Coordinates of C-alpha atoms in Angstrom, one line a residue:
M551 CA 0.0 -0.2 -0.2
V552 CA 1.7 3.4 -1.0
R553 CA 0.5 6.8 0.1
V554 CA 0.3 9.5 -2.6
D555 CA 1.6 12.7 -0.9
Q556 CA 0.0 16.0 -3.5
R557 CA 1.6 18.6 -1.5
G558 CA 3.7 20.5 -3.1
L559 CA 6.7 22.1 -0.2
T560 CA 5.9 25.3 2.0
E561 CA 8.6 27.6 1.3
G562 CA 8.9 31.2 3.5
P563 CA 8.5 31.4 6.5
V564 CA 4.9 32.9 6.2
R565 CA 3.7 30.3 4.1
R566 CA 5.3 27.5 7.1
W567 CA 3.0 30.0 9.7
L568 CA 0.1 30.1 7.7
L569 CA 0.0 26.3 6.9
D570 CA 1.1 25.1 10.0
G571 CA -0.7 22.4 10.7
L572 CA -2.5 21.3 7.6
Q573 CA -4.7 19.1 7.7
A574 CA -3.6 16.2 4.6
D575 CA -4.5 13.1 5.8
R576 CA -8.2 12.0 5.7
R577 CA -7.7 10.2 9.2
Q578 CA -6.3 13.4 10.7
I579 CA -9.3 15.8 9.6
E580 CA -11.6 12.9 11.5
H581 CA -9.8 12.4 14.6
G582 CA -9.5 16.3 15.3
P583 CA -6.1 17.9 16.0
H584 CA -3.5 16.5 17.8
R585 CA -4.5 18.3 21.4
K586 CA -7.5 17.2 23.1
H587 CA -9.7 18.6 25.8
S588 CA -12.0 17.6 28.4
W589 CA -15.9 18.1 27.2
W590 CA -16.2 21.2 29.5
Q591 CA -13.8 22.4 28.5
V592 CA -15.2 22.1 25.1
M593 CA -18.8 23.7 26.0
C594 CA -17.0 26.5 27.2
L595 CA -16.0 27.2 23.6
T596 CA -18.8 26.1 22.1
G597 CA -21.3 28.0 24.9
V598 CA -19.9 31.1 25.0
D599 CA -22.6 31.4 21.8
Y600 CA -25.4 29.6 23.7
F601 CA -24.6 31.5 27.4
S602 CA -24.3 35.0 25.7
T603 CA -27.8 34.9 25.1
L604 CA -28.5 35.5 28.4
G605 CA -27.5 39.1 27.7
Y606 CA -30.7 39.7 25.6
Q607 CA -32.9 36.6 25.4
P608 CA -34.9 37.9 28.5
G609 CA -35.7 41.4 27.2
I610 CA -36.7 39.5 24.1
A611 CA -39.3 37.4 25.8
V612 CA -40.6 40.1 27.2
L613 CA -41.0 42.1 24.0
A614 CA -42.1 39.1 21.7
A615 CA -45.2 37.7 24.7
G616 CA -45.2 40.4 27.5
A617 CA -46.8 38.8 30.7
L618 CA -46.4 35.8 29.1
S619 CA -43.4 35.8 28.8
P620 CA -42.5 32.9 31.3
L621 CA -44.8 30.6 29.9
A622 CA -43.3 31.0 25.7
T623 CA -40.1 30.8 28.0
L624 CA -41.1 27.2 29.5
F625 CA -42.0 26.5 25.8
L626 CA -38.7 26.9 24.4
V627 CA -37.5 24.8 27.6
L628 CA -39.2 22.0 26.5
L629 CA -38.2 22.0 23.1
T630 CA -34.8 22.5 23.7
L631 CA -34.7 19.5 26.3
F632 CA -37.1 17.0 24.9
G633 CA -36.7 18.3 21.1
A634 CA -33.6 19.4 20.0
L635 CA -31.2 17.7 23.0
P636 CA -32.3 14.0 22.1
I637 CA -31.6 15.0 18.8
Y638 CA -28.5 16.3 18.7
R639 CA -27.8 13.2 20.6
R640 CA -28.6 11.6 18.1
V641 CA -26.4 13.2 15.8
A642 CA -23.2 13.0 18.0
E643 CA -23.7 8.7 18.5
E644 CA -24.0 8.6 14.2
S645 CA -21.5 11.9 12.9
P646 CA -18.6 11.2 15.7
N647 CA -16.1 13.1 13.8
G648 CA -17.6 16.2 13.1
Q649 CA -19.5 16.0 10.5
G650 CA -22.7 17.0 12.5
S651 CA -26.5 16.2 10.6
I652 CA -25.0 17.6 7.2
A653 CA -23.2 13.7 6.6
M654 CA -26.6 12.1 8.1
L655 CA -28.3 13.6 5.2
E656 CA -25.6 13.8 2.6
K657 CA -26.3 9.7 1.8
L658 CA -29.8 10.4 0.9
A659 CA -29.4 12.3 -2.0
P660 CA -26.8 10.1 -5.0
Q661 CA -23.8 11.7 -6.7
W662 CA -23.6 15.6 -7.6
W663 CA -27.7 15.8 -6.2
G664 CA -26.0 15.0 -2.4
K665 CA -23.2 17.5 -2.9
L666 CA -25.2 20.2 -4.1
F667 CA -27.5 19.7 -0.9
V668 CA -25.0 19.6 1.2
L669 CA -23.1 23.0 -0.2
A670 CA -26.7 24.1 0.5
L671 CA -26.8 23.2 3.9
L672 CA -23.5 24.3 4.5
G673 CA -25.0 27.9 2.7
F674 CA -27.3 28.0 5.9
A675 CA -24.3 27.0 8.4
A676 CA -21.9 29.9 7.0
T677 CA -25.0 31.5 8.1
D678 CA -25.2 31.1 11.2
F679 CA -21.9 31.2 12.2
V680 CA -20.6 33.9 10.4
I681 CA -23.7 36.2 11.5
T682 CA -23.0 34.8 15.4
M683 CA -19.4 36.1 14.9
T684 CA -21.1 39.5 13.4
L685 CA -24.0 39.8 15.3
S686 CA -22.5 39.2 19.0
A687 CA -19.7 41.8 18.2
A688 CA -22.2 44.3 17.1
D689 CA -24.2 43.9 20.3
A690 CA -20.9 43.7 22.7
T691 CA -20.1 47.1 20.8
A692 CA -23.5 48.0 21.6
H693 CA -22.8 47.5 25.2
I694 CA -19.4 49.2 24.8
L695 CA -20.9 52.8 23.6
Q696 CA -24.0 52.9 26.4
N697 CA -21.6 52.7 29.0
P698 CA -20.9 56.3 30.1
F699 CA -17.6 55.9 30.9
V700 CA -16.7 55.5 27.3
P701 CA -14.7 58.2 25.1
G702 CA -17.1 60.5 23.5
F703 CA -15.1 60.3 20.3
L704 CA -15.8 56.6 19.8
G705 CA -20.2 58.3 19.7
G706 CA -21.3 57.3 16.6
Q707 CA -18.1 54.4 15.7
R708 CA -20.0 51.7 16.0
V709 CA -18.5 49.6 12.5
L710 CA -15.0 51.1 13.5
V711 CA -15.2 48.9 16.7
T712 CA -17.1 45.8 16.2
L713 CA -14.4 45.8 13.1
V714 CA -11.9 45.7 16.2
L715 CA -13.6 43.5 18.1
L716 CA -14.0 40.3 14.9
A717 CA -9.7 41.1 14.7
L718 CA -9.4 40.8 18.2
L719 CA -11.6 37.4 17.8
G720 CA -9.2 36.4 14.6
G721 CA -5.7 37.1 16.3
V722 CA -7.2 34.9 19.3
F723 CA -7.5 32.0 16.9
L724 CA -4.0 32.4 14.7
T725 CA -2.4 32.4 17.8
G726 CA -3.7 28.5 18.5
F727 CA -6.8 27.1 19.2
S728 CA -5.8 25.9 22.6
E729 CA -5.8 29.3 23.3
A730 CA -9.5 30.4 22.1
I731 CA -10.3 27.6 24.5
G732 CA -8.5 28.7 27.6
I733 CA -10.2 32.4 27.3
A734 CA -13.9 30.7 27.0
V735 CA -13.4 28.8 30.2
V736 CA -12.5 31.6 31.8
L737 CA -15.5 34.4 30.6
V738 CA -18.2 31.5 31.0
G739 CA -17.5 30.8 34.2
T740 CA -16.9 34.5 35.4
Y741 CA -20.5 34.9 33.0
L742 CA -22.2 32.2 34.6
L743 CA -21.1 32.8 38.5
L744 CA -22.5 36.4 37.9
N745 CA -25.5 35.8 36.4
A746 CA -26.0 33.2 39.1
V747 CA -25.8 36.1 41.6
V748 CA -27.6 38.8 39.7
V749 CA -30.2 35.9 39.6
V750 CA -30.4 34.8 43.5
A751 CA -30.5 38.6 44.5
A752 CA -33.4 38.7 42.1
L753 CA -35.5 36.6 43.4
A754 CA -35.0 37.5 47.1
H755 CA -36.4 40.8 45.8
V756 CA -39.5 38.9 44.9
L757 CA -39.8 36.6 47.6
E758 CA -39.9 39.8 50.2
N759 CA -42.0 41.5 47.7
P760 CA -44.6 38.7 47.2
H761 CA -46.9 41.5 46.0
L762 CA -44.9 41.7 42.7
V763 CA -46.2 37.8 42.1
L764 CA -49.4 38.7 42.5
N765 CA -49.7 42.4 40.2
W766 CA -48.1 39.5 37.5
K767 CA -51.1 37.3 38.6
A768 CA -53.3 39.8 38.0
V769 CA -51.7 41.2 34.6
L770 CA -52.1 37.6 33.3
T771 CA -56.2 37.1 34.5
T772 CA -57.4 40.5 33.2
T773 CA -55.4 40.6 29.9
Y774 CA -56.5 36.9 28.7
S775 CA -59.5 35.1 29.0
S776 CA -58.2 31.4 30.2
P777 CA -55.4 29.1 30.7
L778 CA -55.9 27.6 27.3
A779 CA -55.9 31.7 25.6
M780 CA -52.4 32.0 27.4
V781 CA -51.2 28.6 26.1
G782 CA -51.9 29.3 22.8
L783 CA -50.1 33.1 22.5
S784 CA -47.3 31.1 24.2
L785 CA -46.9 29.2 21.6
V786 CA -47.8 31.3 18.3
V787 CA -45.0 33.7 20.1
M788 CA -42.5 30.9 21.4
P789 CA -40.6 31.0 17.4
K790 CA -39.5 34.6 18.0
L791 CA -37.7 32.9 21.1
A792 CA -35.5 30.7 18.5
L793 CA -32.3 32.5 19.0
G794 CA -32.3 30.7 22.6
L795 CA -32.3 27.4 20.4
S796 CA -27.9 28.0 19.4
G797 CA -25.2 26.0 19.5
F798 CA -26.0 22.2 19.2
E799 CA -25.1 22.3 15.9
T800 CA -21.5 23.8 17.1
G801 CA -20.9 21.2 19.6
V802 CA -21.3 18.6 17.5
A803 CA -19.1 19.8 15.0
V804 CA -16.3 20.4 17.3
M805 CA -16.2 17.3 18.5
P806 CA -12.8 16.3 17.7
V807 CA -11.5 18.2 19.9
V808 CA -13.2 16.0 22.7
E809 CA -10.4 14.2 24.4
G810 CA -11.0 10.2 24.0
D811 CA -11.0 7.4 21.7
R812 CA -14.7 7.2 19.7
P813 CA -16.7 6.2 22.2
R814 CA -15.2 8.1 24.9
R815 CA -15.8 11.2 22.7
I816 CA -19.4 10.4 22.0
S817 CA -20.4 10.3 25.3
G818 CA -18.0 13.3 26.0
T819 CA -19.7 15.1 23.6
K820 CA -23.2 14.0 24.8
R821 CA -22.2 15.5 28.3
L822 CA -21.3 18.7 26.8
L823 CA -25.0 18.7 25.0
T824 CA -27.0 18.0 28.0
T825 CA -25.1 20.0 30.4
A826 CA -24.8 23.1 29.0
A827 CA -29.1 22.8 27.6
L828 CA -29.3 22.4 31.7
I829 CA -28.0 24.7 32.4
M830 CA -29.2 26.9 30.1
S831 CA -32.8 26.0 30.4
V832 CA -32.4 26.5 34.4
F833 CA -31.4 29.8 33.6
L834 CA -33.6 31.0 31.1
M835 CA -36.6 30.1 33.7
L836 CA -35.5 31.9 36.2
T837 CA -34.1 35.8 34.3
S838 CA -37.6 34.9 32.2
F839 CA -39.6 35.3 35.7
A840 CA -37.4 37.9 37.6
T841 CA -37.0 40.1 34.7
T842 CA -40.9 39.4 34.2
V843 CA -41.8 40.5 37.1
L844 CA -39.2 43.1 38.2
I845 CA -38.5 45.3 35.1
P846 CA -41.4 47.4 34.1
E847 CA -42.5 47.0 30.5
K848 CA -41.3 49.9 29.4
E849 CA -38.0 49.5 30.3
F850 CA -38.0 47.1 27.3
E851 CA -39.0 49.2 24.8
E852 CA -36.0 51.3 22.5
G853 CA -34.8 53.6 24.6
G854 CA -35.2 51.8 27.7
K855 CA -32.9 51.3 30.7
A856 CA -33.5 47.5 30.3
S857 CA -33.5 47.1 26.4
G858 CA -30.7 44.5 25.5
R859 CA -30.0 44.1 29.0
A860 CA -32.4 43.4 31.2
L861 CA -30.3 41.0 33.8
A862 CA -27.4 44.4 33.7
Y863 CA -30.3 46.6 34.6
L864 CA -31.4 44.3 37.5
A865 CA -27.3 43.7 38.3
H866 CA -27.3 47.9 39.0
G867 CA -30.4 47.9 40.4
F868 CA -30.3 45.8 43.2
L869 CA -26.4 45.2 44.0
G870 CA -25.6 48.5 43.1
D871 CA -23.3 50.2 40.0
G872 CA -20.0 48.3 41.1
F873 CA -21.3 45.0 40.8
G874 CA -23.2 46.4 37.7
T875 CA -20.3 47.6 36.3
V876 CA -17.9 44.1 36.8
Y877 CA -21.5 42.6 35.4
D878 CA -21.1 44.7 32.2
I879 CA -17.7 44.3 31.7
S880 CA -18.5 40.3 31.5
T881 CA -21.7 40.8 29.4
I882 CA -19.1 42.6 27.0
A883 CA -16.9 39.9 26.7
I884 CA -18.5 37.2 26.8
L885 CA -20.6 38.7 23.4
W886 CA -17.0 39.1 22.1
F887 CA -16.4 35.6 21.8
A888 CA -19.7 34.4 21.6
G889 CA -18.2 34.1 17.5
A890 CA -15.3 32.0 18.8
S891 CA -17.7 29.3 19.0
A892 CA -19.3 29.8 15.4
M893 CA -15.5 30.4 14.4
A894 CA -14.3 26.8 16.1
G895 CA -17.2 25.4 14.0
L896 CA -16.5 26.8 10.7
I897 CA -12.8 25.2 11.1
N898 CA -13.6 22.0 12.3
L899 CA -16.8 21.8 9.8
V900 CA -15.4 23.2 6.1
P901 CA -12.3 20.9 6.2
R902 CA -14.4 17.8 6.3
Y903 CA -16.6 18.8 2.7
L904 CA -15.3 21.5 0.7
P905 CA -11.2 20.1 -0.1
R906 CA -12.7 16.7 -0.2
Y907 CA -14.8 17.5 -2.3
G908 CA -12.3 19.5 -4.6
M909 CA -14.4 22.6 -4.0
A910 CA -12.0 24.5 -2.1
P911 CA -8.1 24.6 -2.4
D912 CA -6.1 22.0 -0.2
W913 CA -4.9 24.9 1.8
T914 CA -8.6 25.6 3.4
R915 CA -7.4 22.1 5.6
A916 CA -5.2 24.0 7.5
V917 CA -6.9 26.8 10.8
R918 CA -4.9 29.9 10.2
P919 CA -6.0 30.5 6.1
L920 CA -9.6 29.9 7.8
V921 CA -9.6 32.2 10.3
L922 CA -8.2 35.0 7.7
V923 CA -11.2 34.1 5.1
F924 CA -13.7 34.3 7.8
S925 CA -12.7 37.5 9.3
L926 CA -12.8 39.2 6.0
I927 CA -16.1 37.7 5.2
A928 CA -17.3 38.7 9.0
F929 CA -15.6 42.5 8.1
A930 CA -17.5 42.9 5.3
I931 CA -20.7 42.0 6.4
T932 CA -20.4 44.2 9.6
V933 CA -19.7 47.1 6.9
I934 CA -22.6 46.1 4.4
F935 CA -25.0 45.9 7.6
D936 CA -23.4 48.9 9.7
A937 CA -23.4 46.9 12.6
D938 CA -27.1 46.8 13.1
V939 CA -27.6 44.1 15.7
E940 CA -31.8 44.2 14.5
A941 CA -31.0 43.4 11.3
Q942 CA -29.0 40.7 11.5
G943 CA -31.2 39.0 13.3
G944 CA -33.5 37.6 11.3
A945 CA -30.8 35.4 9.2
Y946 CA -28.9 34.4 12.6
A947 CA -32.4 33.0 13.4
T948 CA -33.1 31.4 10.1
G949 CA -29.5 29.7 10.1
V950 CA -30.2 28.2 13.7
L951 CA -33.6 26.6 12.5
V952 CA -32.6 25.3 9.1
L953 CA -29.6 23.3 11.1
I954 CA -31.9 21.9 13.8
L955 CA -34.5 21.4 11.0
S956 CA -31.8 19.2 9.1
A957 CA -31.0 17.2 12.2
A958 CA -34.3 16.6 13.2
V959 CA -34.7 15.2 9.8
A960 CA -31.3 13.2 9.1
V961 CA -32.5 12.2 13.2
T962 CA -36.1 10.6 11.9
L963 CA -35.1 9.0 9.0
S964 CA -32.4 7.6 10.5
A965 CA -34.7 5.5 13.1
R966 CA -37.0 4.6 10.3
R967 CA -34.2 3.2 8.7
R968 CA -33.3 1.0 11.9
G969 CA -37.1 0.1 12.1
R970 CA -37.6 2.3 15.4
R971 CA -41.1 3.1 15.1
R972 CA -41.7 5.2 18.4
A973 CA -38.2 6.7 17.9
T974 CA -39.6 7.5 14.4
A975 CA -43.0 8.9 15.4
A976 CA -40.8 10.8 18.6
F977 CA -38.4 12.7 16.2
G978 CA -41.1 13.0 13.5
L979 CA -43.7 15.0 15.6
I980 CA -40.3 17.0 17.0
A981 CA -39.4 17.8 13.4
V982 CA -42.9 19.1 12.5
V983 CA -42.5 21.1 15.6
F984 CA -38.9 23.0 14.5
A985 CA -40.6 23.2 10.6
Y986 CA -43.3 25.1 12.0
T987 CA -40.8 27.7 14.2
L988 CA -38.9 27.9 10.8
V989 CA -42.1 28.8 8.7
D990 CA -43.1 31.2 11.4
N991 CA -39.8 33.0 12.0
V992 CA -39.0 33.0 7.5
I993 CA -42.8 34.9 7.4
E994 CA -41.4 37.3 9.8
R995 CA -38.4 37.5 9.3
P996 CA -37.8 37.2 5.2
D997 CA -34.8 38.5 5.2
G998 CA -33.4 36.2 6.9
V999 CA -33.8 33.9 3.7
K1000 CA -32.0 36.6 1.7
I1001 CA -28.9 36.5 3.4
A1002 CA -28.8 32.5 3.5
S1003 CA -29.6 32.4 -0.3
F1004 CA -26.5 34.7 -0.8
F1005 CA -24.3 32.6 1.0
I1006 CA -25.7 29.2 -0.8
V1007 CA -24.9 31.0 -4.2
A1008 CA -21.5 32.2 -3.1
I1009 CA -21.0 28.9 -1.8
I1010 CA -21.8 26.8 -4.6
V1011 CA -20.1 29.2 -7.6
T1012 CA -17.1 29.4 -5.8
S1013 CA -16.9 25.5 -5.2
L1014 CA -17.9 24.7 -9.0
I1015 CA -15.2 27.1 -10.1
S1016 CA -12.8 25.6 -7.5
R1017 CA -13.7 22.1 -8.6
A1018 CA -13.5 22.9 -12.4
T1019 CA -10.0 24.4 -11.6
R1020 CA -8.8 21.9 -10.0
S1021 CA -9.8 19.0 -12.3
T1022 CA -6.3 18.1 -13.7
E1023 CA -5.1 17.2 -10.0
L1024 CA -4.1 13.3 -9.4
R1025 CA -6.7 13.6 -6.9
V1026 CA -5.5 9.5 -5.3
T1027 CA -4.6 9.6 -2.4
E1028 CA -3.8 5.9 -2.0
I1029 CA -3.0 3.2 -3.9
S1030 CA -3.3 -0.9 -3.1
L1031 CA -2.9 -3.7 -5.2
D1032 CA -4.6 -7.2 -4.5
P1033 CA -2.0 -10.8 -4.3
L1034 CA -2.9 -11.2 -7.9
A1035 CA -2.2 -7.7 -9.6
E1036 CA 0.7 -7.5 -7.0
R1037 CA 2.0 -11.1 -8.9
F1038 CA 1.3 -9.3 -12.6
V1039 CA 3.3 -6.3 -11.7
N1040 CA 6.1 -8.5 -10.0
D1041 CA 6.0 -11.0 -13.2
A1042 CA 7.0 -8.0 -15.5
T1043 CA 10.2 -7.4 -15.8
G1044 CA 11.0 -4.2 -17.6
E1045 CA 8.7 -1.7 -19.2
I1046 CA 5.1 -2.5 -18.6
H1047 CA 2.5 -1.7 -21.3
L1048 CA -0.9 -0.8 -20.1
I1049 CA -3.8 -1.2 -23.0
A1050 CA -6.2 1.0 -22.0
N1051 CA -10.0 -0.9 -22.7
E1052 CA -13.5 0.3 -21.6
P1053 CA -15.4 -3.1 -20.6
H1054 CA -18.3 -3.8 -22.3
T1055 CA -19.3 -7.7 -22.8
R1056 CA -15.5 -8.6 -21.5
D1057 CA -15.8 -11.4 -23.7
Q1058 CA -12.5 -13.1 -25.6
H1059 CA -13.4 -11.1 -28.6
E1060 CA -13.1 -8.0 -27.2
Y1061 CA -10.1 -8.6 -25.6
N1062 CA -8.4 -9.9 -28.9
A1063 CA -9.8 -7.2 -31.0
K1064 CA -8.6 -4.7 -28.2
R1065 CA -4.8 -6.2 -28.2
R1066 CA -4.7 -6.5 -32.1
E1067 CA -6.1 -2.6 -32.6
Q1068 CA -3.0 -1.7 -30.5
W1069 CA -0.5 -4.0 -32.9
L1070 CA -2.2 -2.2 -35.6
N1071 CA -1.8 1.2 -34.0
H1072 CA 1.4 0.9 -32.0
R1073 CA 3.1 -2.2 -33.9
L1074 CA 3.5 -4.1 -29.9
R1075 CA 5.6 -7.1 -30.0
S1076 CA 3.8 -10.4 -28.7
E1077 CA 6.3 -11.0 -26.9
E1078 CA 6.2 -7.3 -24.9
P1079 CA 4.7 -7.5 -21.2
V1080 CA 1.2 -6.4 -21.8
M1081 CA -1.8 -5.6 -19.3
F1082 CA -5.2 -4.4 -19.7
V1083 CA -6.2 -1.8 -17.0
E1084 CA -10.4 -1.1 -16.9
V1085 CA -12.0 1.4 -15.0
T1086 CA -15.4 1.3 -13.8
V1087 CA -16.3 5.4 -12.6
V1088 CA -19.3 5.0 -9.4
D1089 CA -19.5 8.5 -8.1
A1090 CA -17.9 11.0 -10.7
S1091 CA -19.0 13.8 -7.9
D1092 CA -16.6 12.4 -5.8
F1093 CA -13.2 13.6 -5.8
E1094 CA -10.2 11.8 -3.9
T1095 CA -10.2 8.5 -4.1
E1096 CA -8.2 5.4 -2.7
M1097 CA -7.7 3.1 -5.0
R1098 CA -8.1 -0.6 -4.5
V1099 CA -6.6 -2.2 -7.7
H1100 CA -7.4 -5.8 -8.5
G1101 CA -6.1 -8.5 -10.8
E1102 CA -8.0 -10.9 -13.2
E1103 CA -7.1 -13.3 -15.8
R1104 CA -9.7 -13.8 -18.5
Y1105 CA -9.3 -15.8 -22.0
G1106 CA -5.1 -15.4 -21.3
H1107 CA -5.1 -11.8 -21.1
R1108 CA -4.2 -9.7 -17.8
I1109 CA -6.5 -7.2 -16.2
L1110 CA -6.1 -4.6 -13.9
R1111 CA -9.1 -3.6 -12.5
Y1112 CA -10.2 -1.0 -10.1
E1113 CA -13.4 1.9 -9.1
S1114 CA -12.5 6.0 -9.4
P1115 CA -14.2 9.0 -9.6
T1116 CA -12.8 9.6 -12.7
V1117 CA -10.7 8.0 -15.6
P1118 CA -7.8 10.1 -16.5
N1119 CA -6.7 10.8 -13.2
S1120 CA -7.1 7.1 -11.6
L1121 CA -5.1 6.2 -14.9
A1122 CA -2.0 8.8 -14.2
A1123 CA -1.9 7.9 -10.5
L1124 CA -1.8 4.1 -11.6
L1125 CA 1.1 4.8 -14.3
L1126 CA 3.1 6.7 -11.7
H1127 CA 2.9 4.1 -9.2
L1128 CA 3.8 1.3 -11.7
R1129 CA 6.6 3.4 -12.3
D1130 CA 7.8 3.7 -8.5
R1131 CA 7.6 0.0 -7.7
T1132 CA 9.3 -1.2 -10.6
G1133 CA 11.8 2.1 -11.5
H1134 CA 11.2 1.4 -15.1
V1135 CA 8.6 4.5 -16.9
P1136 CA 5.5 2.1 -18.0
H1137 CA 3.7 3.1 -21.4
I1138 CA 0.0 3.0 -21.9
Y1139 CA -2.0 3.0 -24.8
F1140 CA -5.3 4.4 -26.5
H1141 CA -7.0 4.9 -29.0
W1142 CA -8.5 8.6 -29.9
T1143 CA -11.7 9.7 -28.4
E1144 CA -14.5 11.2 -31.1
G1145 CA -17.3 13.7 -30.5
N1146 CA -17.0 17.4 -29.8
P1147 CA -13.7 18.8 -27.3
V1148 CA -16.1 21.1 -25.3
T1149 CA -18.7 18.2 -25.2
A1150 CA -16.0 15.4 -24.3
M1151 CA -14.1 18.0 -21.7
L1152 CA -18.3 18.5 -19.5
R1153 CA -18.2 15.0 -20.1
Y1154 CA -15.3 14.6 -18.2
L1155 CA -15.8 17.3 -15.3
L1156 CA -19.8 15.9 -14.5
F1157 CA -18.7 12.2 -15.3
G1158 CA -15.5 11.4 -14.7
G1159 CA -14.9 10.3 -18.6
G1160 CA -14.8 12.6 -21.1
D1161 CA -11.2 13.1 -23.6
V1162 CA -9.3 10.5 -21.8
P1163 CA -5.9 10.0 -23.6
P1164 CA -5.0 14.1 -23.8
L1165 CA -6.7 14.5 -20.2
T1166 CA -4.6 11.7 -18.7
R1167 CA -1.3 13.4 -20.2
E1168 CA -2.2 16.8 -18.8
V1169 CA -2.5 14.8 -15.2
L1170 CA 0.7 13.2 -15.6
R1171 CA 2.1 16.3 -16.8
Q1172 CA 1.3 18.6 -13.3
A1173 CA 2.2 15.7 -11.0
E1174 CA 5.8 14.7 -13.1
P1175 CA 7.7 18.4 -14.5
D1176 CA 10.7 15.1 -15.5
V1177 CA 9.7 14.9 -19.0
V1178 CA 12.4 11.7 -18.7
R1179 CA 10.4 9.8 -15.6
R1180 CA 7.6 10.6 -16.6
P1181 CA 4.9 7.6 -18.2
H1182 CA 4.5 7.7 -21.9
V1183 CA 0.7 8.1 -23.4
H1184 CA 0.1 6.5 -26.6
V1185 CA -2.8 7.2 -28.6
G1186 CA -3.3 5.7 -31.9

């Protein structure tokens, strides 16, 4: 077995630094970086986005549901614990290498349709993750600029401040993934502790003033005709709280970072998801109740003291400006770093798809170039949307809900395939609920679909262009020969002569006619060690392949057979492999392909065939610049 290394030598200190840790081995991509981390540390990295929503989620709930905020939040919590959580625990089991639900759905559609489907889902994932970075940084900027101690010259400079925060975030990932996790642990631990103090102080005030609860109950009974009406309205407004569901897809995307072998990684990720969901659910319920009871509704409106900072309002009100300022700093820090979970998801997700499809340059397997690319995209989005949090909210919720719905569908289909009827019904019901939530959100905020569509179109167009420009790469990562093929190669003394044959009936007449054709065209002597080589194209949409060459004898002819996504690239790889094995430059013989050359090129790009002889020669030319060592291609 021989591994084919398609990377050139990296020269120059900047290039070496950028490509440090390049994941060229598919097994390395699956197993993730060499340094792993405990599940609770990884939870902090993915949780900076999830937990940071406490900064604005209670206010969103009150604006959407009014006095029904605790009830609407309860339904969101139930959807989290009995919907999203069991779905993603199942995703962790079935996709333990970080591909998430996208990998589960990839298998449903064959060949190019499957690839396009995955690209569309990656478009929504990019929408979710990139908007997480820009929205959180913009929200942190809003908190900074509202602080009375901020210098006056920063007033009205929200785009500039947001860009600085995004640049700092990218700098953290450029210094190293471990440093990002270390910062996340400190930020999350501090933020949750401060929120616990605020919640305890707020609930203590409620217990000391029971009339506040009585006033809240009075508002409910006078505003709504019955408990059933309260439940119905809460269910209607619940989709507006969808931002509280973020973080699950990122949790499974960073699975390769969790320490341990495959079973331990799966169990660790399950603990990560469950612990984060339980912590968030407790905080959502308590903060929703406290803010609804203690804060006048008018303060949640635009320009109010609790607008976008309900818990900060309580911190200043019940614990003093000193503690409130500390809480503000912690909130700003975690909002700024919330994009870290999105960046972590992107740099773990992209190398598992686009390079494998040949739809991105090979350097996208390295972390630092990806960080630079996504940082530049985040800069552009921030400028386009003027760092406006509200303008980006619809796209964020759309991306989150599409990914959760895709996970629900994937798990439902998986349970059905396994014959688990009860699980199929349960997961199917959850999928219906998420579908309703998504449709309601799209109707309410159609701008989210528009932004997601831009990402989808951009990913598909750039991916197809990249695939076309990389089509003449070698595209073979590994070659192995079975025992009979090994014997054929070992028996061939001197130069090896291969006759390319497109298999049809594979009878004696076919091989004899092909042998005679090559004698007439190229005057191959009967004593030359000739072997036929036959390629079967199985899935032309795949890019890289591991070749398993099988030997076969039919009617006195020796044949090498294998499967591959493309004919020319695999033939070139086989010729180079035989050269290296035998020490002699091999020869391969073709007949000219009839037809329009443009049509032939399209057939090559889409179906792996086309005008094979010149394409084989071109792949060899790019792979072996030395003419003397390059295998010979004969066409007649």
